[in-house]
Coordinates of C-alpha atoms in Angstrom, one line a residue:
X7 CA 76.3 85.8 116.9
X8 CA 77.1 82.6 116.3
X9 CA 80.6 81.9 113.7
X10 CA 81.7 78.7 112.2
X11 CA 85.5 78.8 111.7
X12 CA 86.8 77.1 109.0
X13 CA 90.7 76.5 109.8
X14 CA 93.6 75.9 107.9
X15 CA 95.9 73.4 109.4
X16 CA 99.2 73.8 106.8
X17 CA 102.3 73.3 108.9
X18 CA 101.6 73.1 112.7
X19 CA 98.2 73.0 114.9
X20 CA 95.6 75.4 113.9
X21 CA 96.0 77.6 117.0
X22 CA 99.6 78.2 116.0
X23 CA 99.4 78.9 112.2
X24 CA 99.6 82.5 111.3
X25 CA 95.6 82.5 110.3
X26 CA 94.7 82.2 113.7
X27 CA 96.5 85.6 115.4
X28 CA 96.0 87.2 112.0
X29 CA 92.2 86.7 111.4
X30 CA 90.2 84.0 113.8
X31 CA 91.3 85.8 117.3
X32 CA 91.0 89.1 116.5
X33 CA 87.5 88.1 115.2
X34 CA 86.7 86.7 118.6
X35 CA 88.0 89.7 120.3
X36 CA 86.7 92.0 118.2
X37 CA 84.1 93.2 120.8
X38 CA 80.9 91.6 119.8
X39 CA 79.0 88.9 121.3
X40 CA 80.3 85.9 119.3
X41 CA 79.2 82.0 119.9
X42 CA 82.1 79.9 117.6
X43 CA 82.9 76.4 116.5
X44 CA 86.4 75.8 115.1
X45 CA 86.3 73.2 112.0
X46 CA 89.7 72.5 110.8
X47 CA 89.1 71.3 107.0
X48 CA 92.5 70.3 106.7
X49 CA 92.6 67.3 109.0
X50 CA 89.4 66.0 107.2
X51 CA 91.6 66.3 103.6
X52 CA 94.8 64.5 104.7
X53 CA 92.7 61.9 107.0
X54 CA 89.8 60.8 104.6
X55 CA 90.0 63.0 100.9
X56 CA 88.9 66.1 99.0
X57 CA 85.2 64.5 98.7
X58 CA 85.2 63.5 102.6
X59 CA 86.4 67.2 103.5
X60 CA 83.8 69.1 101.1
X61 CA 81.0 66.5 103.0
X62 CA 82.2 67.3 106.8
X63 CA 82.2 70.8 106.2
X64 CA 78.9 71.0 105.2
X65 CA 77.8 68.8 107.6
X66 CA 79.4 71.3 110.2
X67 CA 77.2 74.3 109.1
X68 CA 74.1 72.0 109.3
X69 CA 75.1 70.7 112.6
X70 CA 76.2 74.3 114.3
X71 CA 73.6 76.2 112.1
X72 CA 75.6 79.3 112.4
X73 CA 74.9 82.8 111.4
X74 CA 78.0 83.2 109.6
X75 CA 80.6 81.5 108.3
X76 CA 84.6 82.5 108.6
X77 CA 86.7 80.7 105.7
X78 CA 90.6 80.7 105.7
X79 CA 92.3 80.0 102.3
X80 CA 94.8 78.2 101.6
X81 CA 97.4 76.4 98.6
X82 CA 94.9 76.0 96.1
X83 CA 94.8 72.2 95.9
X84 CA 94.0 71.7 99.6
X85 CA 91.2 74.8 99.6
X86 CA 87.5 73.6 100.3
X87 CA 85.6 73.2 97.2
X88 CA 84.0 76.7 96.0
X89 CA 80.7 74.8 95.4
X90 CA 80.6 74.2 99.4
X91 CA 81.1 78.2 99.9
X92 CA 78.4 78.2 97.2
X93 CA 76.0 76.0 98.7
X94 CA 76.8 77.4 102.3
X95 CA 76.0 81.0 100.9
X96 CA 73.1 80.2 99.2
X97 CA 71.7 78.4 101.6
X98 CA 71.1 81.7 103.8
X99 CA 74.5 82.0 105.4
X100 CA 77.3 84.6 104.7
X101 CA 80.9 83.5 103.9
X102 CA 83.8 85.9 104.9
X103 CA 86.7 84.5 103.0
X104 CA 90.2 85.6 103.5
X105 CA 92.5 85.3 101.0
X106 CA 96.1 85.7 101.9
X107 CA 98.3 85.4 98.7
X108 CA 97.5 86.5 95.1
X109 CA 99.5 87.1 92.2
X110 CA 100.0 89.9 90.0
X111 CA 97.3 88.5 87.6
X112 CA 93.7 86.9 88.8
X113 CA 93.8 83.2 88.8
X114 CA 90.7 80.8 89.0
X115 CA 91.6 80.0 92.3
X116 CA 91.1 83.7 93.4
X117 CA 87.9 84.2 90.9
X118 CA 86.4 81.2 92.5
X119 CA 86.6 82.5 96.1
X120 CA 85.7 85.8 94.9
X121 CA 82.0 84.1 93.2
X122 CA 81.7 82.1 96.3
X123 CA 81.9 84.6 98.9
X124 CA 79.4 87.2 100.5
X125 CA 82.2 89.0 101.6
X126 CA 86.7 88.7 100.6
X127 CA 88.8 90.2 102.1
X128 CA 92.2 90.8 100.6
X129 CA 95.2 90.4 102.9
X130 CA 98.2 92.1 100.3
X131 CA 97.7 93.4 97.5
X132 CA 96.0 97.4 96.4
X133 CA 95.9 95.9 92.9
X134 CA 94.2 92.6 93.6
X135 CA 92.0 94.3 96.3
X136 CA 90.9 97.2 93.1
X137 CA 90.2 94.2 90.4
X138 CA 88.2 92.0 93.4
X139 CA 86.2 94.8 94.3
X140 CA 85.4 96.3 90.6
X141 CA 84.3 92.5 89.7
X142 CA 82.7 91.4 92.4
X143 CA 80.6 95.0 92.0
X144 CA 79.3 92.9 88.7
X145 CA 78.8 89.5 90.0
X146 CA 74.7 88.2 91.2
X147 CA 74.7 88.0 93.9
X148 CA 77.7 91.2 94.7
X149 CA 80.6 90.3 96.8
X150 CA 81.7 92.7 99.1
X151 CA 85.7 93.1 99.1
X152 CA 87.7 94.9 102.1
X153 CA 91.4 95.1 101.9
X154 CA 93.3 93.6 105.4
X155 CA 97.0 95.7 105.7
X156 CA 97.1 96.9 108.7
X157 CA 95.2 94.7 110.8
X158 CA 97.7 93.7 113.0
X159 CA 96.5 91.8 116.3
X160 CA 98.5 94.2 118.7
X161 CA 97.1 92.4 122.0
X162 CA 100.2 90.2 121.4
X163 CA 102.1 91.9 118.4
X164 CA 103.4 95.0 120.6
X165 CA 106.5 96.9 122.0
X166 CA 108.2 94.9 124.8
X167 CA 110.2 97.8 126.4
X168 CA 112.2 95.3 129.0
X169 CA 113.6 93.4 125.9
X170 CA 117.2 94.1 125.3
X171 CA 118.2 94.8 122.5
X172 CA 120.5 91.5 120.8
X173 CA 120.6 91.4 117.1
X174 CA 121.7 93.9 114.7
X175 CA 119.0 92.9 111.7
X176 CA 116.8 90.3 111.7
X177 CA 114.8 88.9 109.1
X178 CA 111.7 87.2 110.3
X179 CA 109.9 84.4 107.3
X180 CA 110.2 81.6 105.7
X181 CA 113.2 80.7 103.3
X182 CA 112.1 80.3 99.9
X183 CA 112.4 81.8 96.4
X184 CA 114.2 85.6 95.7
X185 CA 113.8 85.7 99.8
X186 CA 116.4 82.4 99.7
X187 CA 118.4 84.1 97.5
X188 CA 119.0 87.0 99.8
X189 CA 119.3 85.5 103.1
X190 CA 122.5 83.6 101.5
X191 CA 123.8 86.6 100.2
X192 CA 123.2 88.8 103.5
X193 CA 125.0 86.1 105.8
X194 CA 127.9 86.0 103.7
X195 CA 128.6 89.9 103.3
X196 CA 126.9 91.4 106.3
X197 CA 129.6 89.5 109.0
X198 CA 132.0 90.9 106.8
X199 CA 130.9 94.8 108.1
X200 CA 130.9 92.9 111.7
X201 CA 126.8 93.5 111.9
X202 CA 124.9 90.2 113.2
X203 CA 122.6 89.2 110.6
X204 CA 119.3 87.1 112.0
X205 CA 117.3 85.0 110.4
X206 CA 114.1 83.1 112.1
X207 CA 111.3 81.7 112.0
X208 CA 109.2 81.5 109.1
X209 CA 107.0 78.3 107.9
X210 CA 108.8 76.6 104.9
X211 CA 112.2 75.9 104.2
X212 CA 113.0 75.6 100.2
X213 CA 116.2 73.9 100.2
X214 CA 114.7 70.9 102.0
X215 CA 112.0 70.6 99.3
X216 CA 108.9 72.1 98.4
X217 CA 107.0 73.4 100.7
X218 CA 108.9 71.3 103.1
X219 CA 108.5 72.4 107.0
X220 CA 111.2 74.2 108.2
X221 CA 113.1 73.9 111.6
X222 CA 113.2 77.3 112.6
X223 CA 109.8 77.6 113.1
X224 CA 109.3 79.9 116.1
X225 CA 105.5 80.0 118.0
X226 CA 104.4 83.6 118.5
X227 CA 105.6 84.7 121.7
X228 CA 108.8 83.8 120.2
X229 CA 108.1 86.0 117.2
X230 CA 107.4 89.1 118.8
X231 CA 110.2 89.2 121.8
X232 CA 112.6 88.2 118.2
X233 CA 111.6 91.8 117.0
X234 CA 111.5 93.8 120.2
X235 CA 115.4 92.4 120.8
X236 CA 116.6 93.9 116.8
X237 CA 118.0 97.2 116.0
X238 CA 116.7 96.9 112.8
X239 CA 113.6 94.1 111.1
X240 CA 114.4 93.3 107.7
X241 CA 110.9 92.0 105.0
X242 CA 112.1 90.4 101.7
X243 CA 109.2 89.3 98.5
X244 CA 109.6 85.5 97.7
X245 CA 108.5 85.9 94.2
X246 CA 108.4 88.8 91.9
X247 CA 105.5 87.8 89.9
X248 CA 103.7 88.6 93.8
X249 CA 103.3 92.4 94.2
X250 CA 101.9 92.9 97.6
X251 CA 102.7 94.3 100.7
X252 CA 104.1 90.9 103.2
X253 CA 102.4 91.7 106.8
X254 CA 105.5 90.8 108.8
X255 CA 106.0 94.7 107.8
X256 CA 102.7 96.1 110.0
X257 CA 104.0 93.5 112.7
X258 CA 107.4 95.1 112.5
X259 CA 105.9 98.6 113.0
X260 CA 103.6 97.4 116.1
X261 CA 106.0 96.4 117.6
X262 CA 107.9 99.7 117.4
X263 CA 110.9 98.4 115.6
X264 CA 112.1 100.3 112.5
X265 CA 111.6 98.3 109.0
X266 CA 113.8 97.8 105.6
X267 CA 111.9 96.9 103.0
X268 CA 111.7 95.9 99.2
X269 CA 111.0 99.1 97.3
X270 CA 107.5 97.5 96.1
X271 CA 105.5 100.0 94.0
X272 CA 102.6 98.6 96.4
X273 CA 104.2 100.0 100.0
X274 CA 105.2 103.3 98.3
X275 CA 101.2 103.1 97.1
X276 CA 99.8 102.4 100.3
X277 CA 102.7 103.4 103.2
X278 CA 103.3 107.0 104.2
X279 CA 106.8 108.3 103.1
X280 CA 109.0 107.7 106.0
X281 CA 107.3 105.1 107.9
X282 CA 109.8 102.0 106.0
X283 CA 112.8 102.5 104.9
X284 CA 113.3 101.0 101.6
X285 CA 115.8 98.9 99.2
X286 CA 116.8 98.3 95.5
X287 CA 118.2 95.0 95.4
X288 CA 120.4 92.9 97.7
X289 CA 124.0 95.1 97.0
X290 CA 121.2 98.1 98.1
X291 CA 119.9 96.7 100.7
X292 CA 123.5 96.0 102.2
X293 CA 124.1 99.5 102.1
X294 CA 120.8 100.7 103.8
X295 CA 121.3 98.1 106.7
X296 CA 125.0 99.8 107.2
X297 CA 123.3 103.5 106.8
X298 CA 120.5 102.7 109.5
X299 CA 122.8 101.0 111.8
X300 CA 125.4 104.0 112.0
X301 CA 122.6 106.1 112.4
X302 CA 120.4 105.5 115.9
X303 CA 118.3 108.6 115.0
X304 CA 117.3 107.6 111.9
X305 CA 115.8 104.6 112.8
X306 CA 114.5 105.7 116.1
X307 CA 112.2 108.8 113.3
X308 CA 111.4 105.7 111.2
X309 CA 110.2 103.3 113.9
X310 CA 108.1 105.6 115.3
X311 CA 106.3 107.2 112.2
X312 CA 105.4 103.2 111.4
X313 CA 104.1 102.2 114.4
X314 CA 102.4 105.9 115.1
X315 CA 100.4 105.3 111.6
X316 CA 99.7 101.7 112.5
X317 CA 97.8 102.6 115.5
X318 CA 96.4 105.8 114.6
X319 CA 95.0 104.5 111.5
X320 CA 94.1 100.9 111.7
X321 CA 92.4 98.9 115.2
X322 CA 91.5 95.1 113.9
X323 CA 88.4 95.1 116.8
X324 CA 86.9 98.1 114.5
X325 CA 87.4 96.4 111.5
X326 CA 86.6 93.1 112.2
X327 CA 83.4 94.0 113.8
X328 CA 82.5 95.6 110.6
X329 CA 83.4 93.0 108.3
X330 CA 81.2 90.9 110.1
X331 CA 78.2 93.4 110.3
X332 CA 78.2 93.8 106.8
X333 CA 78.0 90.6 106.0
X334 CA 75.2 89.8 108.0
X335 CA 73.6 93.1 106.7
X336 CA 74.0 95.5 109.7
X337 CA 76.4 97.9 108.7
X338 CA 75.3 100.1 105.1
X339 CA 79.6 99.8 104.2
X340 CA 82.4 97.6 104.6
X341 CA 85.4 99.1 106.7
X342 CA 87.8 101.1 103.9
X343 CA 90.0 104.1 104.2
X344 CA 90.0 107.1 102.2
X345 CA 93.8 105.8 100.4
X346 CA 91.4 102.7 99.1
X347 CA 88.5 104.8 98.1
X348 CA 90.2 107.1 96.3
X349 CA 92.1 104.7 94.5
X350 CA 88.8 102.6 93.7
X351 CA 87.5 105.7 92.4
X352 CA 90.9 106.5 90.0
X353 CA 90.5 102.9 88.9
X354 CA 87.0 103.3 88.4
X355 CA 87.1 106.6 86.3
X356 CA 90.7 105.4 84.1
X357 CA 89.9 101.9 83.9
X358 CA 93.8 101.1 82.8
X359 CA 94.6 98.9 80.4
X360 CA 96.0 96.6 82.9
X361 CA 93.3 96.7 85.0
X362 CA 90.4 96.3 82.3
X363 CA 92.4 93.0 80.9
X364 CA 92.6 91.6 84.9
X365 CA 88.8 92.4 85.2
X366 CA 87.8 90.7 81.9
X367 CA 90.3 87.8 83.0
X368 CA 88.8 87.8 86.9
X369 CA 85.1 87.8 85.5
X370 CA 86.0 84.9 82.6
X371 CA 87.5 83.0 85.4
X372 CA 84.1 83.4 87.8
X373 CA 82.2 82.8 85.0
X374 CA 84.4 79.1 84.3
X375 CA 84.4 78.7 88.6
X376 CA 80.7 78.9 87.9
X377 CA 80.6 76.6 85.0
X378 CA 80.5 74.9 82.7
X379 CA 79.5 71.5 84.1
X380 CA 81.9 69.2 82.3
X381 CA 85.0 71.5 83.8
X382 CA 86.8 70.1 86.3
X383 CA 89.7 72.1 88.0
X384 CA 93.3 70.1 88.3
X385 CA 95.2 70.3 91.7
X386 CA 98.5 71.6 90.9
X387 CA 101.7 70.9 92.9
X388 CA 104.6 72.7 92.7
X389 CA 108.2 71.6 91.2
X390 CA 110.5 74.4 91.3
X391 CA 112.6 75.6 88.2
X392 CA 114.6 75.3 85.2
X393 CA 115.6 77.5 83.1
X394 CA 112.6 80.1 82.1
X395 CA 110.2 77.1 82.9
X396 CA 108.1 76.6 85.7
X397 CA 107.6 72.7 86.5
X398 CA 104.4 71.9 87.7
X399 CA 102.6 68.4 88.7
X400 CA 99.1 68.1 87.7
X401 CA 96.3 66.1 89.6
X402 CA 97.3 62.2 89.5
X403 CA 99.8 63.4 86.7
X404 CA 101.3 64.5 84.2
X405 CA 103.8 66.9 84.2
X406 CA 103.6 70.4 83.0
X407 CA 107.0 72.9 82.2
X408 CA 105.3 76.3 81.3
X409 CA 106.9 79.8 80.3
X410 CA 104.8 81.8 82.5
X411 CA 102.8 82.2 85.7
X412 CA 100.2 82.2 87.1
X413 CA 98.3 79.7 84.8
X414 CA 95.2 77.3 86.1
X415 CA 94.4 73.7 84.8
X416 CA 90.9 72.4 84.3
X417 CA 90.1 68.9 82.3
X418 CA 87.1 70.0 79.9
X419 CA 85.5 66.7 78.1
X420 CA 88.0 64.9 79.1
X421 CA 91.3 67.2 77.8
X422 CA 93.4 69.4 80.1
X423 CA 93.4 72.9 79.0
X424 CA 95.7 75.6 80.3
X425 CA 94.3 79.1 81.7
X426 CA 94.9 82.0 81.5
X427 CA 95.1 85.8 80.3
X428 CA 97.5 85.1 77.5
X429 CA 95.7 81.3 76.5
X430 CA 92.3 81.7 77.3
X431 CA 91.0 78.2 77.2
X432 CA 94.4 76.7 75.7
X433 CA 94.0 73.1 74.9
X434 CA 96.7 70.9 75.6
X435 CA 98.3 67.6 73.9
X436 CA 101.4 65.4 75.3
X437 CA 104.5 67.4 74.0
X438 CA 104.9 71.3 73.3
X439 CA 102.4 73.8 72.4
X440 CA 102.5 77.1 71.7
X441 CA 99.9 80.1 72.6
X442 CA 98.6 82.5 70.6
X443 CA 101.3 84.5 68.8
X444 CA 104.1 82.2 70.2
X445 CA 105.3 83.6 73.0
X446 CA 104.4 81.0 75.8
X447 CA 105.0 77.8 75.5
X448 CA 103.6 74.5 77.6
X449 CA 105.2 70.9 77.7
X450 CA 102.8 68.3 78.5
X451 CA 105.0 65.2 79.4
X452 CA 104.1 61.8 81.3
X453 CA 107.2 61.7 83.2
X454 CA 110.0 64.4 84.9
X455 CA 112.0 62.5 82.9
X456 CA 110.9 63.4 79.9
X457 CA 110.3 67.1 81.0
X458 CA 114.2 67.0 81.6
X459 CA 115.5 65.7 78.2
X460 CA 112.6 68.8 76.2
X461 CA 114.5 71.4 78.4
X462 CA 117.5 69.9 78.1
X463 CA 117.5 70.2 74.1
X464 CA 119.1 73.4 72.6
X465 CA 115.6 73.4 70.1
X466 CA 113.8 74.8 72.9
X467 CA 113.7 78.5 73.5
X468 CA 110.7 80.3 74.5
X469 CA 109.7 83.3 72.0

């Protein structure tokens, strides 16, 4: 089987961003006979331009001819085009796409890789796995959609019994958002109960900037002999319009080391009672780190119901393998587990409210990823905050303060429209506007400047 790899390159070298031990090696170790190219679209973006990357990659299929085709996602604005998945997939060759992050509610960016590829898999969320694999049941031609958690690479992520044991609670990730929030608060009050607090690695580093690099970054080896040497690994959500379960927690449980954990409606869906334990806030999650760390036992019951679930239920070589023979046709299903089917099949039968409004919004979304011709997406970069606003920089400009997220930009004959559940197709002029019913608001504006003195003004409040 021959695989062309198409690799993010985000932060550091390809072989040392997270994509690579979660989803290319295991692939290649997976137990099949596998032939690979690595293309890393990335360096063609920042070197030469969107146009030159889209070109290069589809040279690369033509060149290696594969017989599949392994795509890793990335921030939206530096993702291939979904007309090259398109054209590589209609061609004759399958895509397996991976997409990592997603949001409470289906953005373009997500319905586009979801119309593109022959098969997506889901990395953390139930509830973006559920609406991905309900529409893509409707699209021509079907996606197949698996759900990742659980997939942990344990040829590397695994107990290291010689490891002493050094820090009290560690919390491994990058420090940005609610996450940023806690880490500050947990290294102020935790010394004060004379328990080490630990915090490493991680990609990004918010209070240097947006999406700025850290300098904590830690390669792998590093990462794995940080958890074997803690008493206790610690997982915190970086933004609560993200429900999904953050796979530092499966590493955690590989590794045999017991986990504390936001109380996420998505682990108490998906993780066994007992396997995490689980907190309520940061004054909470002081008190849980002081409960497991006076009680040995306790953590000793919880690290070994995690990482006796994690192996007994999940083996990436058995999954991976059948990803990739069902997207070449082999395999009659996808790899799932029961806990997936039989929520699939409650989703199915109650169709929620919530869930039919994502599924209208993810198949309105395909159908604009699909067309029509005169829509062109806008790259979006990130600002930060102020206030209730989100502050956003569009594609070559302008500047966008909006009351809500997740919202998509597309320029449609030649105006920029806002989209999403709540606007639909919501076009846009310099200044405020207001959606439907008034409760969202969006501030066009040519400068940051002028973004600053509209949120600055006591006239504004959102509805």
């Amino acid at each position: 089987m021959k695989i062309l790899f198409f690799n993010p390159e985000q932060y550091v070298d390809f072989e040392n961003e997270p994509s690579n031990v979660q989803l290319r090696l295991p692939i290649l170790r997976c137990g099949l006979d596998i032939e690979h190219r690595d293309h890393v679209y990335q360096r063609d973006l920042r070197a030469h331009g969107r146009a030159e990357m889209d070109r290069r990659a589809l040279m690369a299929v033509a060149d290696f001819r594969p017989d599949l085709v392994v795509y890793s996602a990335t921030w939206e604005h530096e993702n291939l085009s979904p007309a090259v998945l398109r054209l590589i997939r209609d061609g004759g060759t399958p895509v397996v796409s991976m997409l990592w992050d997603s949001w409470i509610e289906p953005t373009t960016a997500e319905a586009e890789l979801l119309a593109a590829s022959t098969v997506l898999v889901v990395g953390d969320s139930l509830h973006t796995y559920l609406r991905c694999r309900l529409a893509g049941g409707g699209l021509t031609p079907r996606t197949t959609v698996v759900f990742f958690g659980g997939q942990v690479y344990t040829d590397l992520v695994r107990p290291l019994p010689g490891e002493p044991k050094e820090f009290d609670v560690t919390l491994l990730g990058s420090n940005e958002g609610e996450r940023a929030k806690l880490i500050a608060y947990l290294a102020e009050e935790l010394p004060k109960h004379g328990v080490s607090f630990n915090k490493a690695g991680g990609l990004v580093d918010s209070r240097k900037g947006a999406f700025a690099l850290t300098d904590a970054w830690v390669p792998w080896d590093e990462y794995v002999r940080i958890v074997n040497r803690s008493r206790l690994c610690l997982n915190a959500r970086t933004d609560p319009t993200r429900q999904q379960i953050k796979g530092k927690i499966y590493d955690y449980m590989a590794c045999g080391v017991a986990c504390l954990t936001d109380a996420d409606e998505e682990v108490r869906r998906f993780i066994p009672e007992g396997a995490v334990a689980l907190f309520d806030g940061a004054v909470d999650c002081v008190a849980q780190i002081l409960r497991l760390l006076g009680d040995e036992g306790e953590r000793r019951r919880i690290a070994d119901a995690g990482h006796n679930w994690l192996m007994t239920t999940f083996g990436y070589k058995r999954f991976w393998s059948g990803v990739l023979r069902a997207a070449l046709g082999e395999a009659d299903a996808a790899p799932t587990l029961p806990v997936l089917d039989d929520a699939f099949a409650r989703a199915t039968a109650s169709r929620s409210v919530l869930l039919r409004r994502d599924l209208a919004t993810a198949r309105q979304a395909a159908a604009l990823a699909l067309g029509p011709a005169d829509a062109r997406r806008l790259a979006v970069a990130w600002l930060g905050r102020r206030g209730r606003f989100y502050l956003l920089r569009l594609e070559n400009g302008p500047y966008v303060a909006i009351s809500r997220l997740p919202v998509d930009f597309a320029e449609i004959d030649g105006t920029i429209h806002a989209l999403a559940d709540p606007f639909g197709r919501l076009p846009l002029t310099f200044g405020w506007t207001v959606a439907p019913g008034g409760t969202h608001r969006v501030l066009l504006a040519s400068s940051l400047d002028e973004v600053a003195a509209e949120l600055d003004g006591a006239e504004v409040q959102v509805g």
